[in-house]
Coordinates of C-alpha atoms in Angstrom, one line a residue:
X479 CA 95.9 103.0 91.1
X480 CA 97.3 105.0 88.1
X481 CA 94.3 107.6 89.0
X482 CA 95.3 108.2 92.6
X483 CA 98.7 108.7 91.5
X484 CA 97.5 111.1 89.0
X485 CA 95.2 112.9 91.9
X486 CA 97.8 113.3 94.3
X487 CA 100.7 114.5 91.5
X488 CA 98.2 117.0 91.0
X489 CA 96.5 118.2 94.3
X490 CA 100.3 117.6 95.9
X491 CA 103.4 119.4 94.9
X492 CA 106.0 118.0 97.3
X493 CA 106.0 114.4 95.7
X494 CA 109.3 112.7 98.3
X495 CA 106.6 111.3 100.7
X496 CA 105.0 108.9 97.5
X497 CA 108.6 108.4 96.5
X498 CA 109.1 107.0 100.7
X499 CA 105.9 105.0 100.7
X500 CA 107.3 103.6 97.3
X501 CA 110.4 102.7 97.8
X502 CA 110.3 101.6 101.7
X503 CA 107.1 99.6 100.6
X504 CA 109.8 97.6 98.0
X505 CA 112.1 97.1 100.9
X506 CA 109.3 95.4 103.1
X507 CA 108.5 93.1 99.6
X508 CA 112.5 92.5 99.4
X509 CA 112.6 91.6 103.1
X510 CA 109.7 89.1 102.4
X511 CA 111.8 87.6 99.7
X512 CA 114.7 87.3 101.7
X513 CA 112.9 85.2 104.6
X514 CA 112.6 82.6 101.6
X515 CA 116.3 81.6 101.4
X516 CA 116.3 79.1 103.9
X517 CA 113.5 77.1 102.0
X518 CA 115.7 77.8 99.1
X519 CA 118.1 76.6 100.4
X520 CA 116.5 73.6 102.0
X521 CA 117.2 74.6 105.6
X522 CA 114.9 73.0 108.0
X523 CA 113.1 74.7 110.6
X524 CA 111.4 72.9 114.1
X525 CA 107.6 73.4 114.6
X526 CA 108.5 75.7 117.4
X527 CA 111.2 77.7 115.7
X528 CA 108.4 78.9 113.2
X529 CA 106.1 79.7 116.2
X530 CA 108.3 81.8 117.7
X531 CA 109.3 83.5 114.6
X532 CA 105.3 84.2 114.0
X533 CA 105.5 85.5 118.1
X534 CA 108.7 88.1 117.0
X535 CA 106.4 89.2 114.1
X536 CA 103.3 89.7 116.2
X537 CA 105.4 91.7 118.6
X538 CA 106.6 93.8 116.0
X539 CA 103.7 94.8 114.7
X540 CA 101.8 95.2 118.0
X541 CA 104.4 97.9 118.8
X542 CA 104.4 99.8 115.6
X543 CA 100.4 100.2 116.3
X544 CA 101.0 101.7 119.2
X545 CA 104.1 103.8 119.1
X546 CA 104.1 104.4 115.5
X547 CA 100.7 105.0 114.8
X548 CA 98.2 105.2 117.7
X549 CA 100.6 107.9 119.4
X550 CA 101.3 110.0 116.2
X551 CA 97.6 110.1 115.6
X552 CA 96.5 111.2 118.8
X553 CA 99.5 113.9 118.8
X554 CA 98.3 114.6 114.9
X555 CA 94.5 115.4 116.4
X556 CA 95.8 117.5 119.3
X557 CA 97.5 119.3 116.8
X558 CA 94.5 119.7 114.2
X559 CA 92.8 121.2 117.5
X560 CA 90.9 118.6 118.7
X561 CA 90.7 118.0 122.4
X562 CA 92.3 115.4 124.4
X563 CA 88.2 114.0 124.1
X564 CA 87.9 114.6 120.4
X565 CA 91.3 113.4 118.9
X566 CA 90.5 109.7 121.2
X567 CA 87.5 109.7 119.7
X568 CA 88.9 110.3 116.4
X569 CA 91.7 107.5 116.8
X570 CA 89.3 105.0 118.2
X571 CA 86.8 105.6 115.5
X572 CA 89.7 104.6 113.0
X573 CA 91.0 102.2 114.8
X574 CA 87.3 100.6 114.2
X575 CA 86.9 101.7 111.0
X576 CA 90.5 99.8 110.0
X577 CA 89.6 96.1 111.8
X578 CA 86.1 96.0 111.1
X579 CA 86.6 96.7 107.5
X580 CA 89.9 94.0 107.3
X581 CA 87.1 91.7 109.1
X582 CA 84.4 92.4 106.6
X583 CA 87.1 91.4 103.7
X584 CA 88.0 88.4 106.2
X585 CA 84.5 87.4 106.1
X586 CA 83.6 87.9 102.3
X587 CA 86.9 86.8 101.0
X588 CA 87.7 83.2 100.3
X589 CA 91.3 82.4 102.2
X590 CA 92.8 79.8 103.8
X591 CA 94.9 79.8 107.2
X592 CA 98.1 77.8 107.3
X593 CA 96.8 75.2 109.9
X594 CA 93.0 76.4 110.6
X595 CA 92.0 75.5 107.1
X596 CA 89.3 77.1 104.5
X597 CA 87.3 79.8 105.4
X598 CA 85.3 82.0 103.7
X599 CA 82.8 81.5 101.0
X600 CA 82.5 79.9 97.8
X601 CA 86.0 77.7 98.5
X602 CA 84.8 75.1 96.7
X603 CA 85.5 76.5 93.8
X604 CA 89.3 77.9 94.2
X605 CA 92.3 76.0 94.5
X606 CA 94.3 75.7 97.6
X607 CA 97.3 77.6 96.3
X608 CA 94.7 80.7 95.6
X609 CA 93.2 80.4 98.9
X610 CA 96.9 81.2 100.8
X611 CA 97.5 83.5 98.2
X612 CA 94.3 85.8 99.6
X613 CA 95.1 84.8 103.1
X614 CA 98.8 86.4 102.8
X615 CA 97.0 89.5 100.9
X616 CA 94.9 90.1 103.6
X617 CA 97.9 90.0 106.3
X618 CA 100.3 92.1 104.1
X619 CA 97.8 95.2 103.3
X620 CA 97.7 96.7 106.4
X621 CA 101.6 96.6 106.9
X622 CA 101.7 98.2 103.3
X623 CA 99.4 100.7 104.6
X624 CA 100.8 101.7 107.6
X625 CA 104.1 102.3 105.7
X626 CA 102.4 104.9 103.4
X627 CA 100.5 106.4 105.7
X628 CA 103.6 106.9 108.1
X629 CA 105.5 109.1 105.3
X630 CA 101.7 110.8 104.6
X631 CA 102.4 112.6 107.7
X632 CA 105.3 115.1 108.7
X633 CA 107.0 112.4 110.8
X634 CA 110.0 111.2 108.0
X635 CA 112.6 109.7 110.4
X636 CA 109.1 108.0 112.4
X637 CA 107.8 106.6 108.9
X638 CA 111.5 105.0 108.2
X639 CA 111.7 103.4 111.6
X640 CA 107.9 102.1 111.0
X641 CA 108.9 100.8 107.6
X642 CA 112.1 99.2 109.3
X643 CA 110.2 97.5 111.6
X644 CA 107.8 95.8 109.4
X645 CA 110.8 94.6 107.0
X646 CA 112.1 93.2 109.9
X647 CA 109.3 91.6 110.7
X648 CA 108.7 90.6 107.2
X649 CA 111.9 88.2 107.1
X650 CA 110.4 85.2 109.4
X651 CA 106.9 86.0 107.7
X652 CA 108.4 85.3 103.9
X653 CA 109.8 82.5 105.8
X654 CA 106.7 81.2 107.5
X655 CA 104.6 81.5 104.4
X656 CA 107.1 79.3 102.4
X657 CA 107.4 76.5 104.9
X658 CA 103.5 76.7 105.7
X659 CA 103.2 76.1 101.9
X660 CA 105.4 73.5 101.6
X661 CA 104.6 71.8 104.7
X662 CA 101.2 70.8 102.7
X663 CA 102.5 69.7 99.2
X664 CA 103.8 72.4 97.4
X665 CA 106.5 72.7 95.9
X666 CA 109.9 74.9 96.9
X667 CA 109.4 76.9 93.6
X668 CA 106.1 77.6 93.7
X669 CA 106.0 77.9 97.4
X670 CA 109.0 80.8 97.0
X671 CA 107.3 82.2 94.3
X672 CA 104.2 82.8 96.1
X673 CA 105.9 84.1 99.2
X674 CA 107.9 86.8 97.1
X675 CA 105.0 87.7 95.1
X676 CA 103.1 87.9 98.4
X677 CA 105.1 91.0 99.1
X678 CA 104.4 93.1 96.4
X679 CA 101.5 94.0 97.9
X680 CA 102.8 96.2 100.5
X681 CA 104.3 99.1 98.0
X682 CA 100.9 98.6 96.4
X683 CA 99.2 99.5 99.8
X684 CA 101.8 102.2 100.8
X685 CA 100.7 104.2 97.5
X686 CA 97.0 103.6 98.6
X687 CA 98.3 105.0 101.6
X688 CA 100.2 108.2 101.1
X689 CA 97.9 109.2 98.5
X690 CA 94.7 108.9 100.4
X691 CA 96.3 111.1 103.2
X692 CA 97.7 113.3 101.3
X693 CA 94.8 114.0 99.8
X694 CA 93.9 116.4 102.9
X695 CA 96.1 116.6 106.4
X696 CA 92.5 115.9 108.2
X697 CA 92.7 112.7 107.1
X698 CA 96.1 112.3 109.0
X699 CA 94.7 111.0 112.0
X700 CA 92.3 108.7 110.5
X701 CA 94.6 107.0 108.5
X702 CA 97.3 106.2 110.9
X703 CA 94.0 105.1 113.4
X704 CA 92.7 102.8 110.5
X705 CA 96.4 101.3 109.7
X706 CA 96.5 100.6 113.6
X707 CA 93.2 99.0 113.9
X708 CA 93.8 96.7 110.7
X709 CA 97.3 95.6 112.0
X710 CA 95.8 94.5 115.3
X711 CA 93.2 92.7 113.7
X712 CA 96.1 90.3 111.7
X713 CA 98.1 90.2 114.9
X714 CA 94.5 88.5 116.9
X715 CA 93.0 86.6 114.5
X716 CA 95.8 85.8 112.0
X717 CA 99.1 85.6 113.9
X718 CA 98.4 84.8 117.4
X719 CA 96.0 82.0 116.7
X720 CA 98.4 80.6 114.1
X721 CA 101.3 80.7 116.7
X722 CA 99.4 79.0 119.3
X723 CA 97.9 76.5 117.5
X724 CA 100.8 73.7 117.9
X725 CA 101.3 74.0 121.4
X726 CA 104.2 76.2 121.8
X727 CA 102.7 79.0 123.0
X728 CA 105.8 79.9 125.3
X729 CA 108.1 80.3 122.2
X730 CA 105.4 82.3 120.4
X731 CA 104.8 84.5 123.4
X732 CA 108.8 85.2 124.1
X733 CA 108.8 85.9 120.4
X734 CA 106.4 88.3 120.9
X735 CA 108.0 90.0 124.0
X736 CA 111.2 90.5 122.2
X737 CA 109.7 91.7 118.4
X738 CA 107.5 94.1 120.7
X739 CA 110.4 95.3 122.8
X740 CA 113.0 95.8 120.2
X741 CA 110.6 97.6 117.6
X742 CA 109.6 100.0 120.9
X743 CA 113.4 100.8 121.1
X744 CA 114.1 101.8 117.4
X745 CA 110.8 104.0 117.5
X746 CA 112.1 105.7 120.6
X747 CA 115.5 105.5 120.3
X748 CA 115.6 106.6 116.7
X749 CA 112.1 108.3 116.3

């Protein structure tokens, strides 16, 4: 990590769009952490409630794929000089490029969903706690990325609302992954502990992010295409399933209608 920022201190003199990726990429952690006060506070929640809270979360992200990534990308291309043609075939080979490579982690990894159980191989081996510790990685790295690779590009007041829509979203998700953990044994301080950690990763994965496209504006395009693609990967097989899984798929789907409705309105309203 120290190398890329090195790399891209050197090769890139204007150095605000790491210092964006940084610090919205802490805000996203923060927002994480502050999901977990109800658990700290021992505030119940129903089945249902966290359902539609996973829905709002799904919805969220489903919109800042499209408006805040997809659309920039293919505008990006155009740009670049690419043809209406080339820059689709562009976004859609990194919208492949980002879920098939979350997959392949999904596959090697070893991780646990919060009511699917252990997947993954050699689980045996790793503790429980370890195993939703990878899971959460895994659905927190693309939302990282897609915050650095928002203020890669020449979009700042699009990369803020981005980033403002995934720390919104991240409020019921610290909360979800608190209860989830809890709901099986753990305890409130290690189950809180986990969560906040959990966000860290994001301004880890927003550095990845900005540096790797600001290594060269070509990679623009493919960046925000690969962001995309992993985020709708972790909204089907991570959130979705997870949300559906009790029965109250009509909460989880309202949730989803209003998280993808009210991230569509800050990203046209204020992008």
């Amino acid at each position: 990590m120290l190398v890329l920022v090195d790399m891209y201190a050197r090769l890139v003199v204007d150095d605000a769009k790491l210092l964006g990726a940084v610090r919205w990429g802490f805000v996203a952690a923060v927002a994480t952490s502050v999901g977990t006060l109800p658990v700290v506070l021992s505030i119940k929640f129903s089945q249902r409630a966290n359902d539609a809270m996973l829905g709002f979360g799904a919805g969220v992200m489903l919109a800042a794929s499209s408006f805040s990534l997809i659309l920039p990308a293919l505008t990006i291309a155009g740009e670049q000089g690419a043809g209406p043609w080339h820059a689709g075939g562009i976004v859609s080979a990194g919208i492949f490029f980002g879920a098939f490579g979350l997959l392949l982690l999904d596959r090697v990894m070893p991780h646990e969903h919060f009511v699917k159980g252990v997947e993954g191989a050699s689980t045996q081996k790793l503790k429980r706690v370890w195993l939703f510790v990878f899971a959460i990685c895994l659905h927190n790295f693309p939302e990282g990325l897609s915050i650095g690779v928002g203020f890669g590009g020449p979009d700042d007041v699009g990369a803020r609302v981005l980033a403002i829509g995934i720390s919104a979203q991240d409020i019921p998700e610290g909360l979800v992954i608190a209860l989830a953990l809890t709901s099986v044994g753990y305890g409130r301080l290690l189950a809180v502990g986990v969560a906040v950690l959990s966000g860290l990763i994001e301004p880890i994965a927003a550095i990845i992010g900005v540096v790797v496209v600001g290594l060269s504006e070509a990679m623009l395009p493919w960046g925000l295409a690969a962001a995309a693609g992993a985020m709708l990967f972790v909204i089907s097989h991570e959130i979705i399933p997870e949300s559906h899984r009790q029965g109250h798929e009509s909460a989880a789907t309202q949730g989803l209608i209003i998280g993808f409705v009210l991230m569509m309105l800050l990203d046209t309203a204020l992008g």
